[in-house]
PDB file of C-alpha atoms in Angstrom:
ATOM      1  CA  UNK O   1     115.657 -79.331  -0.203  1.00 55.00           C
ATOM      2  CA  UNK O   2     118.116 -76.447  -0.592  1.00 61.00           C
ATOM      3  CA  UNK O   3     117.228 -73.048  -1.992  1.00 62.00           C
ATOM      4  CA  UNK O   4     118.963 -73.546  -5.359  1.00 51.00           C
ATOM      5  CA  UNK O   5     117.402 -76.962  -6.166  1.00 53.00           C
ATOM      6  CA  UNK O   6     114.015 -75.655  -4.982  1.00 51.00           C
ATOM      7  CA  UNK O   7     114.277 -72.602  -7.244  1.00 44.00           C
ATOM      8  CA  UNK O   8     115.310 -74.756 -10.203  1.00 45.00           C
ATOM      9  CA  UNK O   9     112.358 -77.093  -9.616  1.00 52.00           C
ATOM     10  CA  UNK O  10     109.993 -74.098  -9.411  1.00 48.00           C
ATOM     11  CA  UNK O  11     111.287 -72.583 -12.672  1.00 47.00           C
ATOM     12  CA  UNK O  12     110.981 -75.894 -14.517  1.00 48.00           C
ATOM     13  CA  UNK O  13     107.422 -76.436 -13.285  1.00 49.00           C
ATOM     14  CA  UNK O  14     106.365 -72.877 -14.226  1.00 46.00           C
ATOM     15  CA  UNK O  15     107.774 -73.359 -17.737  1.00 45.00           C
ATOM     16  CA  UNK O  16     105.819 -76.564 -18.298  1.00 47.00           C
ATOM     17  CA  UNK O  17     102.564 -74.951 -17.098  1.00 51.00           C
ATOM     18  CA  UNK O  18     102.976 -71.942 -19.417  1.00 64.00           C
ATOM     19  CA  UNK O  19     103.878 -73.922 -22.542  1.00 86.00           C
ATOM     20  CA  UNK O  20     101.542 -73.274 -25.452  1.00 95.00           C
ATOM     21  CA  UNK O  21      99.601 -76.340 -26.508  1.00 96.00           C
ATOM     22  CA  UNK O  22      97.970 -76.588 -29.960  1.00 96.00           C
ATOM     23  CA  UNK O  23      95.876 -79.112 -31.833  1.00 95.00           C
ATOM     24  CA  UNK O  24      98.059 -80.790 -34.457  1.00 95.00           C
ATOM     25  CA  UNK O  25      97.184 -82.581 -37.710  1.00 94.00           C
ATOM     26  CA  UNK O  26      98.437 -82.726 -41.264  1.00 90.00           C
ATOM     27  CA  UNK O  27      96.169 -82.558 -44.290  1.00 85.00           C
ATOM     28  CA  UNK O  28      93.013 -84.168 -42.982  1.00 88.00           C
ATOM     29  CA  UNK O  29      89.423 -83.475 -44.012  1.00 88.00           C
ATOM     30  CA  UNK O  30      87.988 -83.795 -40.508  1.00 85.00           C
ATOM     31  CA  UNK O  31      88.261 -81.096 -37.864  1.00 87.00           C
ATOM     32  CA  UNK O  32      87.248 -83.707 -35.280  1.00 87.00           C
ATOM     33  CA  UNK O  33      90.301 -85.808 -36.197  1.00 87.00           C
ATOM     34  CA  UNK O  34      92.547 -82.749 -35.872  1.00 87.00           C
ATOM     35  CA  UNK O  35      91.141 -82.052 -32.430  1.00 91.00           C
ATOM     36  CA  UNK O  36      92.018 -85.528 -31.186  1.00 90.00           C
ATOM     37  CA  UNK O  37      95.755 -84.739 -31.418  1.00 91.00           C
ATOM     38  CA  UNK O  38      97.549 -82.003 -29.485  1.00 93.00           C
ATOM     39  CA  UNK O  39     101.138 -81.197 -28.651  1.00 94.00           C
ATOM     40  CA  UNK O  40     103.198 -78.720 -26.651  1.00 96.00           C
ATOM     41  CA  UNK O  41     104.872 -76.086 -28.834  1.00 96.00           C
ATOM     42  CA  UNK O  42     108.620 -75.794 -28.472  1.00 95.00           C
ATOM     43  CA  UNK O  43     110.302 -72.349 -28.353  1.00 92.00           C
ATOM     44  CA  UNK O  44     110.394 -70.198 -30.443  1.00 93.00           C
ATOM     45  CA  UNK O  45     106.998 -71.454 -31.700  1.00 95.00           C
ATOM     46  CA  UNK O  46     104.457 -69.256 -29.914  1.00 96.00           C
ATOM     47  CA  UNK O  47     101.323 -69.477 -32.061  1.00 96.00           C
ATOM     48  CA  UNK O  48      98.775 -72.093 -33.100  1.00 96.00           C
ATOM     49  CA  UNK O  49      98.362 -71.957 -36.887  1.00 95.00           C
ATOM     50  CA  UNK O  50      95.433 -73.470 -38.793  1.00 94.00           C
ATOM     51  CA  UNK O  51      95.427 -73.689 -42.586  1.00 93.00           C
ATOM     52  CA  UNK O  52      92.245 -74.698 -44.394  1.00 92.00           C
ATOM     53  CA  UNK O  53      92.347 -75.259 -48.151  1.00 92.00           C
ATOM     54  CA  UNK O  54      89.015 -75.545 -49.955  1.00 91.00           C
ATOM     55  CA  UNK O  55      88.405 -76.703 -53.504  1.00 91.00           C
ATOM     56  CA  UNK O  56      84.770 -77.402 -54.324  1.00 89.00           C
ATOM     57  CA  UNK O  57      83.543 -80.057 -51.901  1.00 87.00           C
ATOM     58  CA  UNK O  58      87.088 -81.005 -50.856  1.00 89.00           C
ATOM     59  CA  UNK O  59      88.679 -79.536 -47.739  1.00 89.00           C
ATOM     60  CA  UNK O  60      92.149 -80.082 -46.245  1.00 93.00           C
ATOM     61  CA  UNK O  61      92.963 -78.932 -42.704  1.00 93.00           C
ATOM     62  CA  UNK O  62      96.464 -78.528 -41.273  1.00 95.00           C
ATOM     63  CA  UNK O  63      97.008 -77.486 -37.640  1.00 96.00           C
ATOM     64  CA  UNK O  64     100.453 -76.862 -36.204  1.00 96.00           C
ATOM     65  CA  UNK O  65     102.640 -74.834 -33.884  1.00 97.00           C
ATOM     66  CA  UNK O  66     104.162 -71.813 -35.617  1.00 96.00           C
ATOM     67  CA  UNK O  67     106.122 -68.632 -35.123  1.00 95.00           C
ATOM     68  CA  UNK O  68     103.764 -65.641 -34.731  1.00 94.00           C
ATOM     69  CA  UNK O  69     105.385 -63.612 -37.539  1.00 95.00           C
ATOM     70  CA  UNK O  70     105.218 -66.517 -39.980  1.00 95.00           C
ATOM     71  CA  UNK O  71     101.581 -67.201 -39.124  1.00 95.00           C
ATOM     72  CA  UNK O  72     100.569 -63.543 -39.350  1.00 93.00           C
ATOM     73  CA  UNK O  73     102.272 -63.249 -42.733  1.00 93.00           C
ATOM     74  CA  UNK O  74     100.492 -66.337 -44.048  1.00 92.00           C
ATOM     75  CA  UNK O  75      97.146 -65.145 -42.662  1.00 90.00           C
ATOM     76  CA  UNK O  76      97.512 -61.795 -44.433  1.00 90.00           C
ATOM     77  CA  UNK O  77      97.634 -63.537 -47.801  1.00 84.00           C
ATOM     78  CA  UNK O  78      94.161 -65.092 -47.532  1.00 77.00           C
ATOM     79  CA  UNK O  79      92.875 -66.010 -50.953  1.00 81.00           C
ATOM     80  CA  UNK O  80      89.297 -67.140 -51.507  1.00 83.00           C
ATOM     81  CA  UNK O  81      87.594 -66.828 -54.878  1.00 86.00           C
ATOM     82  CA  UNK O  82      83.916 -66.052 -55.513  1.00 84.00           C
ATOM     83  CA  UNK O  83      83.018 -69.739 -55.013  1.00 85.00           C
ATOM     84  CA  UNK O  84      84.728 -69.877 -51.616  1.00 84.00           C
ATOM     85  CA  UNK O  85      87.637 -71.922 -52.965  1.00 90.00           C
ATOM     86  CA  UNK O  86      91.145 -71.109 -51.773  1.00 92.00           C
ATOM     87  CA  UNK O  87      93.172 -71.057 -48.600  1.00 92.00           C
ATOM     88  CA  UNK O  88      92.522 -69.464 -45.202  1.00 91.00           C
ATOM     89  CA  UNK O  89      95.099 -69.230 -42.416  1.00 93.00           C
ATOM     90  CA  UNK O  90      94.193 -68.371 -38.821  1.00 93.00           C
ATOM     91  CA  UNK O  91      96.493 -67.683 -35.880  1.00 95.00           C
ATOM     92  CA  UNK O  92      95.894 -67.728 -32.134  1.00 95.00           C
ATOM     93  CA  UNK O  93      98.080 -67.915 -29.058  1.00 93.00           C
ATOM     94  CA  UNK O  94      96.201 -69.403 -26.129  1.00 93.00           C
ATOM     95  CA  UNK O  95      96.093 -73.016 -24.965  1.00 94.00           C
ATOM     96  CA  UNK O  96      94.266 -75.236 -27.515  1.00 94.00           C
ATOM     97  CA  UNK O  97      92.788 -72.145 -29.176  1.00 94.00           C
ATOM     98  CA  UNK O  98      92.761 -73.703 -32.666  1.00 93.00           C
ATOM     99  CA  UNK O  99      89.787 -75.951 -31.871  1.00 89.00           C
ATOM    100  CA  UNK O 100      87.613 -74.934 -34.799  1.00 77.00           C
ATOM    101  CA  UNK O 101      88.392 -73.108 -38.025  1.00 58.00           C
ATOM    102  CA  UNK O 102      84.903 -73.232 -39.536  1.00 49.00           C
ATOM    103  CA  UNK O 103      83.497 -69.964 -38.056  1.00 42.00           C
ATOM    104  CA  UNK O 104      86.666 -68.174 -39.100  1.00 46.00           C
ATOM    105  CA  UNK O 105      86.328 -69.387 -42.670  1.00 44.00           C
ATOM    106  CA  UNK O 106      82.733 -68.226 -42.807  1.00 44.00           C
ATOM    107  CA  UNK O 107      83.720 -64.862 -41.339  1.00 45.00           C
ATOM    108  CA  UNK O 108      86.575 -64.454 -43.842  1.00 47.00           C
ATOM    109  CA  UNK O 109      84.246 -65.330 -46.704  1.00 47.00           C
ATOM    110  CA  UNK O 110      81.803 -62.651 -45.535  1.00 47.00           C
ATOM    111  CA  UNK O 111      84.581 -60.121 -45.053  1.00 51.00           C
ATOM    112  CA  UNK O 112      85.845 -60.739 -48.592  1.00 54.00           C
ATOM    113  CA  UNK O 113      82.388 -60.875 -50.182  1.00 55.00           C
ATOM    114  CA  UNK O 114      80.883 -57.790 -48.518  1.00 54.00           C
ATOM    115  CA  UNK O 115      83.255 -55.230 -50.104  1.00 62.00           C
ATOM    116  CA  UNK O 116      82.743 -56.833 -53.523  1.00 61.00           C
ATOM    117  CA  UNK O 117      78.960 -56.533 -53.144  1.00 54.00           C
ATOM    118  CA  UNK O 118      79.227 -52.902 -52.059  1.00 62.00           C
ATOM    119  CA  UNK O 119      81.547 -52.140 -54.967  1.00 63.00           C
ATOM    120  CA  UNK O 120      79.107 -53.775 -57.411  1.00 68.00           C
ATOM    121  CA  UNK O 121      76.218 -51.684 -56.031  1.00 73.00           C
ATOM    122  CA  UNK O 122      78.263 -48.472 -56.322  1.00 69.00           C
ATOM    123  CA  UNK O 123      79.267 -49.273 -59.910  1.00 76.00           C
ATOM    124  CA  UNK O 124      75.649 -50.001 -60.895  1.00 75.00           C
ATOM    125  CA  UNK O 125      74.484 -46.730 -59.330  1.00 79.00           C
ATOM    126  CA  UNK O 126      77.177 -44.798 -61.213  1.00 74.00           C
ATOM    127  CA  UNK O 127      75.877 -46.089 -64.579  1.00 69.00           C
TER     128      UNK O 127
END
């Protein structure tokens, strides 16, 4: 094999090894179902994005490849109410990193609830 074809083969094989792979599903209630489907992300998609919408006992999970700026923007607009209903978006960028969204949702709920509790305590002490 010549140098040029060998170099081309090497570059193509390196690209396929470094391709981001994410779990993929659209509007399912089961994280296990989402984790049974994965796909390679095509450039310029460089982030695994998970969106979980919660309304009472109902939950919808969407996992997909995304652009990092789009995912980060969506994740910054997290909106959960006092009952834990709303939408949470998480972003990650390593191979099959979007395996589970449940711990993230619990963490986001705590991060949103904690400041509200502290604010309530401060207001009650001021009265």
